Short mmCIF file of C-alpha atoms in Angstrom, two decimals:
data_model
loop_
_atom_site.label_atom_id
_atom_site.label_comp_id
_atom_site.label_asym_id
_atom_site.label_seq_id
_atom_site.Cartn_x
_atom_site.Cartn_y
_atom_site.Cartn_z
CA UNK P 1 -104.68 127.91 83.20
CA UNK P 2 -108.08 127.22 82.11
CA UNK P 3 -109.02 125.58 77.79
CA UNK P 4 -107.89 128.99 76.66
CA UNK P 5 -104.60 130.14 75.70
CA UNK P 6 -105.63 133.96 76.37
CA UNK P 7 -104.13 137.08 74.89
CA UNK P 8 -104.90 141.00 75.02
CA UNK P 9 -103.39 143.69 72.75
CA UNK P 10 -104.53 147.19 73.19
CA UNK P 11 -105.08 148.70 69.66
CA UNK P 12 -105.79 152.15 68.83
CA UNK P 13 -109.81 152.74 68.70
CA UNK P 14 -108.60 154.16 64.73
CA UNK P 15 -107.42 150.90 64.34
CA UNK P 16 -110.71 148.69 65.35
CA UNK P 17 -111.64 146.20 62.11
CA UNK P 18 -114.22 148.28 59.69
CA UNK P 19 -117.21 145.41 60.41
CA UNK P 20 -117.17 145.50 64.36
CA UNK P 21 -117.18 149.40 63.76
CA UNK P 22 -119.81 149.07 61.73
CA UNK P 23 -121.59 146.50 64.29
CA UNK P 24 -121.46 148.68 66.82
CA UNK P 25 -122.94 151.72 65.14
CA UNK P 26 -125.44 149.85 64.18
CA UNK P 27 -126.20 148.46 68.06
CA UNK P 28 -125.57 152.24 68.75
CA UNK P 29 -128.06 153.68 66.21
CA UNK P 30 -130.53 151.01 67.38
CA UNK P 31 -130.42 151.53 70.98
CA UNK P 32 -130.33 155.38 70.77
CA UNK P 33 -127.42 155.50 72.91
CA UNK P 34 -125.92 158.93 71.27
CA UNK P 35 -122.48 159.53 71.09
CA UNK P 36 -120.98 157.08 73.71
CA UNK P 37 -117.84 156.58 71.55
CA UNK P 38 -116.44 159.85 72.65
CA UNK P 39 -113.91 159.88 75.43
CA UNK P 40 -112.39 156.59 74.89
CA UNK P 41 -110.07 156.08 77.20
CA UNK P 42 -108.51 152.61 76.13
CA UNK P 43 -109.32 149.74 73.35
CA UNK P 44 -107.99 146.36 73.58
CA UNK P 45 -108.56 142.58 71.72
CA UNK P 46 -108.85 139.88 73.55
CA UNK P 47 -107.97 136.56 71.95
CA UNK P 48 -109.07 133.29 73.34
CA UNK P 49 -108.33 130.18 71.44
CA UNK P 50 -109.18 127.07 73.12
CA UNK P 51 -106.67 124.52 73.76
CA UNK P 52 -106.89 120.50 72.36
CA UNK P 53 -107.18 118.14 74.93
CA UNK P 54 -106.43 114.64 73.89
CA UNK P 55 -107.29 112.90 71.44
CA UNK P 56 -110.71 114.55 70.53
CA UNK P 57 -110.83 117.91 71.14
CA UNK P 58 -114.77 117.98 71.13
CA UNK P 59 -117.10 119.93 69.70
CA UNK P 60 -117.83 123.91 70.67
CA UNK P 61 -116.15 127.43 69.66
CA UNK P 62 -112.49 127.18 68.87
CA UNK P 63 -111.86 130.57 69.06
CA UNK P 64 -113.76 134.21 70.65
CA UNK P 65 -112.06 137.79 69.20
CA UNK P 66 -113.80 140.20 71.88
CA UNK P 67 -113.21 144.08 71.18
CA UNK P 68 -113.54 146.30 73.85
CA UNK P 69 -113.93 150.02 73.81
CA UNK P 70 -113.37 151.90 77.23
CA UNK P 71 -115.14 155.68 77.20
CA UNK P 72 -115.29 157.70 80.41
CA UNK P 73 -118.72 156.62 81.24
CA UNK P 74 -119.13 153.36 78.79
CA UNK P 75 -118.16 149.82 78.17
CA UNK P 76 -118.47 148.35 75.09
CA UNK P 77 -118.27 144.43 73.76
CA UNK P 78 -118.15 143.56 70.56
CA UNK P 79 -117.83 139.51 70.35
CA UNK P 80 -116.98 137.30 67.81
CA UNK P 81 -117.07 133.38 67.93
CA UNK P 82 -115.17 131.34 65.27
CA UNK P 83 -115.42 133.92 62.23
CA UNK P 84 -119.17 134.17 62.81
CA UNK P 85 -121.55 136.84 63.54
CA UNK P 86 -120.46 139.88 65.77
CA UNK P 87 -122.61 140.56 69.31
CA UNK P 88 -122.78 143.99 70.70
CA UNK P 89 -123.29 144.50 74.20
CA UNK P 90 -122.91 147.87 76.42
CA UNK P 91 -122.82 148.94 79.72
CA UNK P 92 -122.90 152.38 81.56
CA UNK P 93 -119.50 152.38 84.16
CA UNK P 94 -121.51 154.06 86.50
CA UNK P 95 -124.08 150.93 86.86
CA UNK P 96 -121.15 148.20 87.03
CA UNK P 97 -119.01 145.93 89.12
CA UNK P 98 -115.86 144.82 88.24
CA UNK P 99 -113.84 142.03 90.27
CA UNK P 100 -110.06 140.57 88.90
CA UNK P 101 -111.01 136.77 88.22
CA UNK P 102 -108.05 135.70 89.95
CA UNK P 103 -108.77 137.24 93.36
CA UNK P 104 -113.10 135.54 93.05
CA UNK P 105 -114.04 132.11 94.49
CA UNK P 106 -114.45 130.64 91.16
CA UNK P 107 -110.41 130.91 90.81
CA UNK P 108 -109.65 127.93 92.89
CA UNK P 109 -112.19 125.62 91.05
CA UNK P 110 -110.90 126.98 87.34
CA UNK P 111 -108.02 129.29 86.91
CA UNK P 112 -108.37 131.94 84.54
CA UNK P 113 -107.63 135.30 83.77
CA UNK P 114 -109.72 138.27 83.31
CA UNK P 115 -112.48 140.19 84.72
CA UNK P 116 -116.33 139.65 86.28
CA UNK P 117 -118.27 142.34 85.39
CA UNK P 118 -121.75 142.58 86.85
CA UNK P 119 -124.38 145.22 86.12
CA UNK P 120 -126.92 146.07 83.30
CA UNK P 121 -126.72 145.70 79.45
CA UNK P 122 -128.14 148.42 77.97
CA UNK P 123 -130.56 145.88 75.87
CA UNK P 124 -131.71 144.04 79.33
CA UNK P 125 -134.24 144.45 81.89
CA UNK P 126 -131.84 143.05 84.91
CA UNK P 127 -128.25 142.62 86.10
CA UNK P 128 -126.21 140.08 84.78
CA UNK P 129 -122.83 138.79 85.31
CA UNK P 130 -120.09 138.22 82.10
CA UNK P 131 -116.76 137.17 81.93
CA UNK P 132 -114.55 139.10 80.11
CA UNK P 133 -111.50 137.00 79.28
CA UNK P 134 -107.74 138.89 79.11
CA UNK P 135 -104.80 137.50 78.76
CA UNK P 136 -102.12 137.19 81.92
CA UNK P 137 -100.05 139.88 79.98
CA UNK P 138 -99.00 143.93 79.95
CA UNK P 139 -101.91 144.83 78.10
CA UNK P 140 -104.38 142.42 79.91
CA UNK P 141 -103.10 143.98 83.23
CA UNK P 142 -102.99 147.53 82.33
CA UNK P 143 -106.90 146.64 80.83
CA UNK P 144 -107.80 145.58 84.55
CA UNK P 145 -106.09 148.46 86.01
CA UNK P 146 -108.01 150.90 83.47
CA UNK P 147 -111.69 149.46 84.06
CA UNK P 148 -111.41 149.29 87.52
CA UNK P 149 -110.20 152.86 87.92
CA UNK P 150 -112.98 154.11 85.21
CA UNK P 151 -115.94 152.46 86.81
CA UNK P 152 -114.78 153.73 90.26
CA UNK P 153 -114.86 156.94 88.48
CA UNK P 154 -117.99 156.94 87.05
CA UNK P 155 -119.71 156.59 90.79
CA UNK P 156 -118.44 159.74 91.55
#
């Protein structure tokens, strides 16, 4: 697998910390985005901790907490690198494509797990492309499943 050990736990969207709440209503309040939060369909964190590699591990981020909030018609990241300042970023399902990782061209040259999603952030002008790590477990996989299905969905 890739410098990550990767893992995804679907939480309750009660149960999201009080500070990436509050990030995000902040990013909300400033973007005037309304109430996007309602029909959330699924919420996961996705750990990624990055694996030592001989004897010096290098510098970089050791760790990324990303909290993800599916609605019917939204897609929500809130990151977090090494305990240090949370980044918002949104997307409207209709607008997006999603691809599994492990089925891109990218795969062969470093494995990973997780999605591509391409489209626009609400805060930019053009598309861009982000990976959104999940770990190769039942939550990770039902996440896939879930966004895939929703942004499908929202095309119609």
């Amino acid at each position: 697998m890739g410098d990550y050990n990767r893992s995804t736990k679907e939480i309750p969207f009660e149960q999201i910390s009080p500070d990436v709440m509050q990030t995000i209503n902040k990013y909300i309040e400033l973007h005037n985005l309304g109430d996007i939060l309602a029909n959330v369909s699924i919420c996961i964190v996705s750990t990624s901790e990055k694996l030592k590699k001989g004897l010096f591990s290098g510098a970089g981020q050791k760790s990324l907490v990303k909290t993800v909030i599916l609605t019917d018609r939204w897609l929500i990241l809130a990151d977090r690198v090494d305990q240090n300042a949370i980044f918002i970023k949104s997307m409207q399902l209709r607008e997006v494509i999603v691809e599994d990782y492990e089925k891109s061209l990218f795969y062969s040259k470093i494995p990973d797990t997780g999605m591509n999603i391409t489209g626009r952030f609400t805060d930019a002008s053009e598309q861009g492309t982000i990976f959104l790590p999940l770990g190769k477990d039942t939550a990770g996989e039902k996440f896939k499943e879930v966004l895939i299905k929703s942004a499908q969905d929202a095309k119609k």
